Each structure stands twice: as C-alpha cells, then as structure tokens.
Short mmCIF file of C-alpha atoms and ligand atoms in Angstrom, two decimals:
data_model
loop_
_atom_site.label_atom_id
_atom_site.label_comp_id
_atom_site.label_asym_id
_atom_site.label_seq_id
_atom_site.Cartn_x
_atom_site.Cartn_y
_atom_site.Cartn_z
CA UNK A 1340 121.79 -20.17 53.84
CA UNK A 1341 122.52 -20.65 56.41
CA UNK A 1342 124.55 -21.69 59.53
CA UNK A 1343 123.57 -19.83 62.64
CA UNK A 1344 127.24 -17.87 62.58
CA UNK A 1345 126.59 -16.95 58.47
CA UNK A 1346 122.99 -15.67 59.98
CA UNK A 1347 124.53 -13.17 63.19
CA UNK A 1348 125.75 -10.01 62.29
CA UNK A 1349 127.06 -7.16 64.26
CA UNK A 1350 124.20 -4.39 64.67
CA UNK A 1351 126.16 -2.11 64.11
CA UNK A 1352 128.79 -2.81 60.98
CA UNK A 1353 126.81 -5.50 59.75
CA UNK A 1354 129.23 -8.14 59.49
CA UNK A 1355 129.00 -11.51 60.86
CA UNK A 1356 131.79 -13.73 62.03
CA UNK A 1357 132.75 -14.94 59.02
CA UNK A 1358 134.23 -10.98 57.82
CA UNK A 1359 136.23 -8.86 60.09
CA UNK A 1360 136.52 -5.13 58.76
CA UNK A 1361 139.81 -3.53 59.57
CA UNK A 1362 137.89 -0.26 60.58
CA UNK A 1363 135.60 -2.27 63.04
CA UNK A 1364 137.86 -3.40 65.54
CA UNK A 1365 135.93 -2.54 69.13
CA UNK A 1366 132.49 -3.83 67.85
CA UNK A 1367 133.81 -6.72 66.40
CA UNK A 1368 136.00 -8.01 69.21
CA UNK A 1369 132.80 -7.24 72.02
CA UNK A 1370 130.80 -8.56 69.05
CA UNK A 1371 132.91 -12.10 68.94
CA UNK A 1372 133.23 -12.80 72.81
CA UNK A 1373 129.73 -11.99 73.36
CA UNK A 1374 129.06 -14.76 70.03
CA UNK A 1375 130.73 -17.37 72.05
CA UNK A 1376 128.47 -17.60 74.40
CA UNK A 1377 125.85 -18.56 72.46
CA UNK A 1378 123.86 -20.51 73.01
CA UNK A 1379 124.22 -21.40 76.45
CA UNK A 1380 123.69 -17.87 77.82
CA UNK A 1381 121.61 -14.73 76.74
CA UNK A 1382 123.67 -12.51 74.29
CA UNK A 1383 123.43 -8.77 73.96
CA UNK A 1384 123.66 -7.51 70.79
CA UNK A 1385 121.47 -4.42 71.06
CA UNK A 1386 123.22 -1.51 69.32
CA UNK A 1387 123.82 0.88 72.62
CA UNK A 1388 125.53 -2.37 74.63
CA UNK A 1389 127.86 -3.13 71.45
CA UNK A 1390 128.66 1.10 71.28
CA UNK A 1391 128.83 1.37 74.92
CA UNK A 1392 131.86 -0.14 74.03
CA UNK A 1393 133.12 2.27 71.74
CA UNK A 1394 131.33 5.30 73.46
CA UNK A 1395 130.29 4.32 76.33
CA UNK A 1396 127.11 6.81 75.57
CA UNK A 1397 123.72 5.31 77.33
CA UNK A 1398 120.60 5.68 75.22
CA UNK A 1399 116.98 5.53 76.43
CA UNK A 1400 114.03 3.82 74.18
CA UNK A 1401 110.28 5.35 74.24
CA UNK A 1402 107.80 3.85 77.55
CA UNK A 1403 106.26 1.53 74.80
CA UNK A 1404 109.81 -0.47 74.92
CA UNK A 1405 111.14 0.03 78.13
CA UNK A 1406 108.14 -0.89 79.76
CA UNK A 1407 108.59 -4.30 78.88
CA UNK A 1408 111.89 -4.38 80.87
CA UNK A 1409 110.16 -3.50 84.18
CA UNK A 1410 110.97 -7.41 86.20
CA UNK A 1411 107.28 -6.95 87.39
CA UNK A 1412 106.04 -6.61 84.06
CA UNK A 1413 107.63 -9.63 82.58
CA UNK A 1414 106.70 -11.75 85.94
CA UNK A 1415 102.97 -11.02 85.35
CA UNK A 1416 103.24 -11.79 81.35
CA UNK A 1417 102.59 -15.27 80.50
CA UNK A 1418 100.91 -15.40 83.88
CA UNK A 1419 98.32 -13.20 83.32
CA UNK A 1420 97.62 -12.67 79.67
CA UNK A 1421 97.37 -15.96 78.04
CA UNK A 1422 93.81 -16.39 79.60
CA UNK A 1423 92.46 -13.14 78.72
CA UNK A 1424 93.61 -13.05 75.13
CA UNK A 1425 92.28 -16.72 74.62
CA UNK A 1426 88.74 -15.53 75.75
CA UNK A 1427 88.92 -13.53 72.44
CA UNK A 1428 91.15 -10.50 72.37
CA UNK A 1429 93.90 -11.75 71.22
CA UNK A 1430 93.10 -14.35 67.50
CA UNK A 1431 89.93 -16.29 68.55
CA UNK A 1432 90.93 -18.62 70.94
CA UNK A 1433 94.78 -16.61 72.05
CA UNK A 1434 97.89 -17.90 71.66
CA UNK A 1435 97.36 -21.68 70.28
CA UNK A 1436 95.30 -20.73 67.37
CA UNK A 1437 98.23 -17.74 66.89
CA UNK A 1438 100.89 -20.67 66.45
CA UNK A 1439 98.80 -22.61 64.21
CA UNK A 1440 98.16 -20.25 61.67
CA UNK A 1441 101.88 -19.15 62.22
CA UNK A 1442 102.91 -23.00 61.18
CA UNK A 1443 100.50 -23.08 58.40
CA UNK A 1444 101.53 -20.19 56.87
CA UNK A 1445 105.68 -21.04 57.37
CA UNK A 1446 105.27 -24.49 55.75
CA UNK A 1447 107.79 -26.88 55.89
CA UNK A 1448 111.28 -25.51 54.52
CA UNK A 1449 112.67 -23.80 57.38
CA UNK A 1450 116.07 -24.12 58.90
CA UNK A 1451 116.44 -20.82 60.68
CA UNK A 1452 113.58 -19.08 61.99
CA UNK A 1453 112.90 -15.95 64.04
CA UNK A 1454 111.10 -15.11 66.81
CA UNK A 1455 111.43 -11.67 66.85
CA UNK A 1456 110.11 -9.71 70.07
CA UNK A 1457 109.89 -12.87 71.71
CA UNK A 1458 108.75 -11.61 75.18
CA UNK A 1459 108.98 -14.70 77.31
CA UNK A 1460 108.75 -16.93 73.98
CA UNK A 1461 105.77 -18.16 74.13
CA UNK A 1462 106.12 -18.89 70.15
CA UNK A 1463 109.66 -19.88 70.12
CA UNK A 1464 109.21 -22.63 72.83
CA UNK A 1465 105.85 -24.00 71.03
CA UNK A 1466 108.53 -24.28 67.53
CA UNK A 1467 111.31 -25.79 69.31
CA UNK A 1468 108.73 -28.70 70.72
CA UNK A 1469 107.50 -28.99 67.58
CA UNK A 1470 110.62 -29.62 66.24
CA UNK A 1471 110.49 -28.70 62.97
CA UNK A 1472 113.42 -25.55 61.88
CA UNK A 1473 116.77 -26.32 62.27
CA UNK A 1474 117.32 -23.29 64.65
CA UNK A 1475 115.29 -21.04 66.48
CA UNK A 1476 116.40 -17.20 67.68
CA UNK A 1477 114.75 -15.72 70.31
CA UNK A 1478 114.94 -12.12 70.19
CA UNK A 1479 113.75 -9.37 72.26
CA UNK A 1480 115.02 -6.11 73.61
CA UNK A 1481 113.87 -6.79 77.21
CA UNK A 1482 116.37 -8.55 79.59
CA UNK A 1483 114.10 -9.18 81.97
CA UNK A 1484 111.32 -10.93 79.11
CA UNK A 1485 114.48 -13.44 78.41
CA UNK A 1486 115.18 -14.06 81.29
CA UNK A 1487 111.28 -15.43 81.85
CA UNK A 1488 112.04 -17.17 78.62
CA UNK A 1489 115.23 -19.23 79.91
CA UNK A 1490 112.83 -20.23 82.93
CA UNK A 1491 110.31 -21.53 80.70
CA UNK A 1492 112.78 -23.59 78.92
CA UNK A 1493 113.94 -25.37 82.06
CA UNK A 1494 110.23 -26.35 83.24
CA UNK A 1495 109.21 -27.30 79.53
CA UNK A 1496 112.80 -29.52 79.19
CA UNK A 1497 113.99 -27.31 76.04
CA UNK A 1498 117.46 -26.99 75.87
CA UNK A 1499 119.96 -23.93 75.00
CA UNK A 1500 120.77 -25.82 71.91
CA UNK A 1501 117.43 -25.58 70.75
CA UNK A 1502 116.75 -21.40 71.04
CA UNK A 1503 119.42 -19.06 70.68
CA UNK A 1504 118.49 -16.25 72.78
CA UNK A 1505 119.77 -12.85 71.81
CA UNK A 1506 119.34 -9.40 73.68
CA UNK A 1507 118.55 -7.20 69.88
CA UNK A 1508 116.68 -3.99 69.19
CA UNK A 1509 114.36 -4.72 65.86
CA UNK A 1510 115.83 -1.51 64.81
CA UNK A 1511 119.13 -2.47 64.27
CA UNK A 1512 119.16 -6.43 63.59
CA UNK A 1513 121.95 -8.23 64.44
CA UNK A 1514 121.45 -10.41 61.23
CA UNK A 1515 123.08 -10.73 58.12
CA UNK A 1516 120.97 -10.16 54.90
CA UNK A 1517 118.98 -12.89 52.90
CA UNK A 1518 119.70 -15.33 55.91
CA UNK A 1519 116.59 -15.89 57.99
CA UNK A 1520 113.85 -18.60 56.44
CA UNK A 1521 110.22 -16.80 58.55
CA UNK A 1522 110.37 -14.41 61.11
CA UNK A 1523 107.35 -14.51 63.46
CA UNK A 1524 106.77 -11.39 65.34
CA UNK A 1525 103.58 -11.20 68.03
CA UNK A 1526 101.72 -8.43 69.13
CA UNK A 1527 104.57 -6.34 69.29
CA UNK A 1528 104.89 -3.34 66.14
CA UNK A 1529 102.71 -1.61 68.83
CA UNK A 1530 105.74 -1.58 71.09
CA UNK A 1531 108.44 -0.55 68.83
CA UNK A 1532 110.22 2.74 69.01
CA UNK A 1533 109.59 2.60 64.93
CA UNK A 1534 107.62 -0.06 63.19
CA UNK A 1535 108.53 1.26 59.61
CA UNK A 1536 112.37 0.88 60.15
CA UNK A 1537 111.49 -2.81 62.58
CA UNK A 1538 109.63 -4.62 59.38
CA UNK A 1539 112.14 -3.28 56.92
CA UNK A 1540 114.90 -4.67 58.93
CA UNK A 1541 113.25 -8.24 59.02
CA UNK A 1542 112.03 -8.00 55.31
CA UNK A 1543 116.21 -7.38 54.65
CA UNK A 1544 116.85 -10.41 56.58
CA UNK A 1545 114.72 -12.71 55.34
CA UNK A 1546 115.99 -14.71 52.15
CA UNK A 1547 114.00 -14.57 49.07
CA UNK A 1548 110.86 -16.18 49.32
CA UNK A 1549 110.97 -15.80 53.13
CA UNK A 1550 107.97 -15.30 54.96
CA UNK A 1551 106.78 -13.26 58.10
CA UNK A 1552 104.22 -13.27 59.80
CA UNK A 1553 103.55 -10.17 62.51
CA UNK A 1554 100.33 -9.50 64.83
CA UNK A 1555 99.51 -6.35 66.56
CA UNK A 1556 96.89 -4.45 67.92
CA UNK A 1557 95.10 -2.11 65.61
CA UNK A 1558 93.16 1.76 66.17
CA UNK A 1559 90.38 2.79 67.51
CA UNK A 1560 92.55 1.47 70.87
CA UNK A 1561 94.02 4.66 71.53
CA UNK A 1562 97.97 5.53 71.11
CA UNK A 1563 98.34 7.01 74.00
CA UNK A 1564 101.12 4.80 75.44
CA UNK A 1565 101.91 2.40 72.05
CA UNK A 1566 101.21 3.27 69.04
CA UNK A 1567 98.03 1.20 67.51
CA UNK A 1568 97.62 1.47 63.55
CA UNK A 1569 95.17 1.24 61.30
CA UNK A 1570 94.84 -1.93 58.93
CA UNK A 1571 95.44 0.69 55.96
CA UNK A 1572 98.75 1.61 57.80
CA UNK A 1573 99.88 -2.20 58.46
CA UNK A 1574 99.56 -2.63 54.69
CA UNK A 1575 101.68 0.71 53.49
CA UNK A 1576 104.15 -0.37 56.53
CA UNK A 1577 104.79 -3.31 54.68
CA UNK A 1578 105.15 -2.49 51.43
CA UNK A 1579 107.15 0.76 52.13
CA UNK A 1580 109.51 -2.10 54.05
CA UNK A 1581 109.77 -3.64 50.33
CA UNK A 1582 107.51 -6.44 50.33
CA UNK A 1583 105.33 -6.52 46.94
CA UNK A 1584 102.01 -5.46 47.05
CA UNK A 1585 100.62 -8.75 45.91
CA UNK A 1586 102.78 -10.34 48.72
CA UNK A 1587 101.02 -8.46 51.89
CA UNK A 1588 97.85 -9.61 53.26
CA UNK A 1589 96.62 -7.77 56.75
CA UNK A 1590 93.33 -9.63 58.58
CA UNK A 1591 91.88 -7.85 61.31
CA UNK A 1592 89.42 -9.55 63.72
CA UNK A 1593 87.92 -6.53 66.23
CA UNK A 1594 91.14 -4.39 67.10
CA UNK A 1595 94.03 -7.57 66.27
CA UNK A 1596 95.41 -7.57 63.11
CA UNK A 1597 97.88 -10.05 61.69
CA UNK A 1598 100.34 -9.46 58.40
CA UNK A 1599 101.31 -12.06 56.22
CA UNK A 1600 104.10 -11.31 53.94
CA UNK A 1601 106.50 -13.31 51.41
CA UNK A 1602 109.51 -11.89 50.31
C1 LIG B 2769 103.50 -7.27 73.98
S1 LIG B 2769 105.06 -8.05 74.00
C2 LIG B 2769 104.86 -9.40 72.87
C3 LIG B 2769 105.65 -10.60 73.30
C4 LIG B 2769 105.42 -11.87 72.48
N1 LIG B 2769 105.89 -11.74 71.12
C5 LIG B 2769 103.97 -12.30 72.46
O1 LIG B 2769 103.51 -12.71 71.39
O2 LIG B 2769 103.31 -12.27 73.47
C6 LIG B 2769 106.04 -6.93 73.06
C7 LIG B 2769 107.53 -7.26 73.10
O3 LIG B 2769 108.21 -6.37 72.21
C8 LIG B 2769 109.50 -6.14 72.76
N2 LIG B 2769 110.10 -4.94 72.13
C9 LIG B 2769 109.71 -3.65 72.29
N3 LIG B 2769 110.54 -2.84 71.60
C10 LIG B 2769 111.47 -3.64 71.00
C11 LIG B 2769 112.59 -3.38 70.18
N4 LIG B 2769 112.94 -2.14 69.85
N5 LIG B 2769 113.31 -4.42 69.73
C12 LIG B 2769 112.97 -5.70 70.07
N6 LIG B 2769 111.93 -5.99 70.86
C13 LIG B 2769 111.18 -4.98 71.33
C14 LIG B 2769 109.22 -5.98 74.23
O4 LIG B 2769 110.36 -6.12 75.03
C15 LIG B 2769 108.17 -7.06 74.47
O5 LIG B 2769 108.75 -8.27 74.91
#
C-alpha cells in the first residue's frame, strides 16, 4: 500500500475508488466528483456533506469542534499560539521540537502519511518541506482551519501536489483500512466529539506496523469546554482502540501529553 486513490475511502460505505457497491450509488457518485478534485482544491468528505446528499439532514458537532470553524478563530491560530506554546506549554520549546520527535519516531519508510486534525497544518507543511513521504493528507473538520492551511502553502511555495487537503470528521475516516504508513495528530483528542471512536479509526487505518503519534492536553485543566484526560485515560484510549499494550507509550510534561503507538 498504497496509491493515494487505494488509501480514500467513502466515510460512509467504506469503499474507495477502486470498488463501487451497487447499493451505494448517491455516496459514491458525490464521493467520485468530489475525488477529482483532489488535489488542487479542498475536498469534503465529512460524513453529514456526503449524506446531505442522500438526506439532506444537517448535523451539529459539540462547541469543542465547531469552535474551530469560527473564521476568527482560525485567523488568530498560527498567529497567536505558536509563541506561547514555544515558551513551554506546549513540548518544551512548541511546535519545532513537536515535529522533531514526530520525525524521529516515524523513521524513514513512509509513503503516505497523515496529518490528522491538521488545523492550519502547521505539521503537514513542515513534512512536505522536508520532503520525505510520498504523500501527505491534511485533514481536519474545520473549513475555515484549511482554508488558513492553503494560504500557508502559497507563502511557504508548497504546492497542491504535495498535501492533499481533505474536509473529514476523525469519526468517520474517509480511509481505507491498512493503508496509511503514521498518522500524526496534534493537540487535538481534546477537541473531538469522541476520542475513543477518533484513535480507533486511525489505528484501523494504519497498516501493520504503522505508527501514530497524537498530543493533547491532559487534566487537572478543567473539561469544561474540551474534554482534558488523564495520562491513565490516554493509555486505556489506546489500547481499547486495539493497539497492544506493549505498543503504547504516553509522556506527559506539566498538563501535555503525547502517545506513541505502533500498530
Ligand atoms: C487545537 S487544534 C490543533 C491543530 C493542529 N493539529 C496543531 O497541532 O496545532 C484542534 C483541531 O482539531 C480539529 N477537530 C476537532 N474535531 C474534529 C473532528 N471531529 N474531526 C477532525 N478534526 C477535528 C479542529 O478543527 C482543530 O483544527
């Protein structure tokens, strides 16, 4: 595995391009068109978009996600944060030292790696100048964080060839099983509607011997708008997801935490 169409599957039947069930006929025609455009524009394959087709029913995420959408919100991002994580709250020393110990732990083999909850990409863009996996996806349920992302692309020269950006809900993957290399996934579980059903979806699309690695902010923050965990909980997340015991190892520095897991 695997070719960037072998790796895309509808969220909601599963299949990708290469199978087209006879009882799946509305997703997988929105499913294809919206496939074409990759990857010179933003796909949606969140679940809702591809039923609106079928049911045209509207459905309405927790404030922890669909805060993220606010324009404002993903304006102010990569503006604001990067310094005050990098004075200590976020890894020691923020986002650079974050990507480094991402790399080191990935290795070398990878063709098709994930950057899932991507925000404005901030990991994605640092792998694609690094130039090192065959293809990057840039994933994130937030329009608006994407859209940040396609900016930052054109002022850092990084072309649409090199991330494929997909609109996708981490609890309903749009990727086929066994077909991603790593998946890196930043300070986001906190943000998910459900991070027990989010890691178990990556830990089915990762291929055997695939490796993620996830950060997130950790309890005694209080979950009053996300939902912070305990290191304990990280760990039973992960292995309830199906990763061995022996293949999950949670580090917590003050209230981050970061998972490591093989598959
Ligand atoms: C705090 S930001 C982290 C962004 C980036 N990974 C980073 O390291 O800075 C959390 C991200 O999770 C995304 N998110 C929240 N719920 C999601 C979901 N159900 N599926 C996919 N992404 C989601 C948000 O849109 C937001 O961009």
């Amino acid at each position: 595995m695997s070719s960037l169409k072998e790796a895309i599957a509808c969220p909601i039947c599963d299949q990708t391009l290469t199978k087209v069930p006879p009882d799946c006929k509305q997703c997988q025609n929105y499913f294809r068109n919206e496939v074409t455009k990759m990857p010179l524009s933003l796909v949606d394959l969140t679940p809702e978009r591809v039923k609106r087709e079928i049911d045209h029913g509207v459905e309405t995420k927790p404030l922890r996600t669909e805060l993220f959408r606010l324009p404002i919100i993903s304006w102010l991002y990569e503006r604001i944060l990067p310094p005050i994580w990098a004075m200590g709250l976020r890894n020691l020393g923020g986002i650079d030292i974050e990507f480094r110990q991402c790399v080191e732990f990935f290795g070398q083999d990878l063709r098709v790696v994930a950057d899932i909850s991507c925000g404005t990409g901030m990991i994605s863009r640092r792998l694609a100048l690094l130039q090192r996996c065959e293809q990057i996806i840039a994933l994130d349920y937030s329009e608006t964080m994407l859209g940040q992302l396609q900016q930052q692309m054109q002022l850092e020269g990084i072309s649409p060839q090199q991330i494929t950006i997909i609109r996708g809900d981490v609890g309903a993957l749009p990727f086929a099983p066994n077909s991603l290399d790593a998946v890196y996934s930043g300070a986001a579980m906190h943000c998910w509607p459900d991070a027990t059903t989010g890691i178990r979806n990556i830990y089915q699309a990762l291929r055997s011997g695939g490796k993620l690695f996830a950060t997130t902010f950790l309890q005694p923050l209080p979950s009053i708008v996300f939902r912070f965990f305990t290191p304990d909980e990280l760990q039973q997340i992960a292995i309830a997801a199906g990763f061995e015991p022996d293949c999950v190892q949670v580090e917590t520095r003050g209230v981050y935490g970061t998972i490591k897991c093989i598959k």
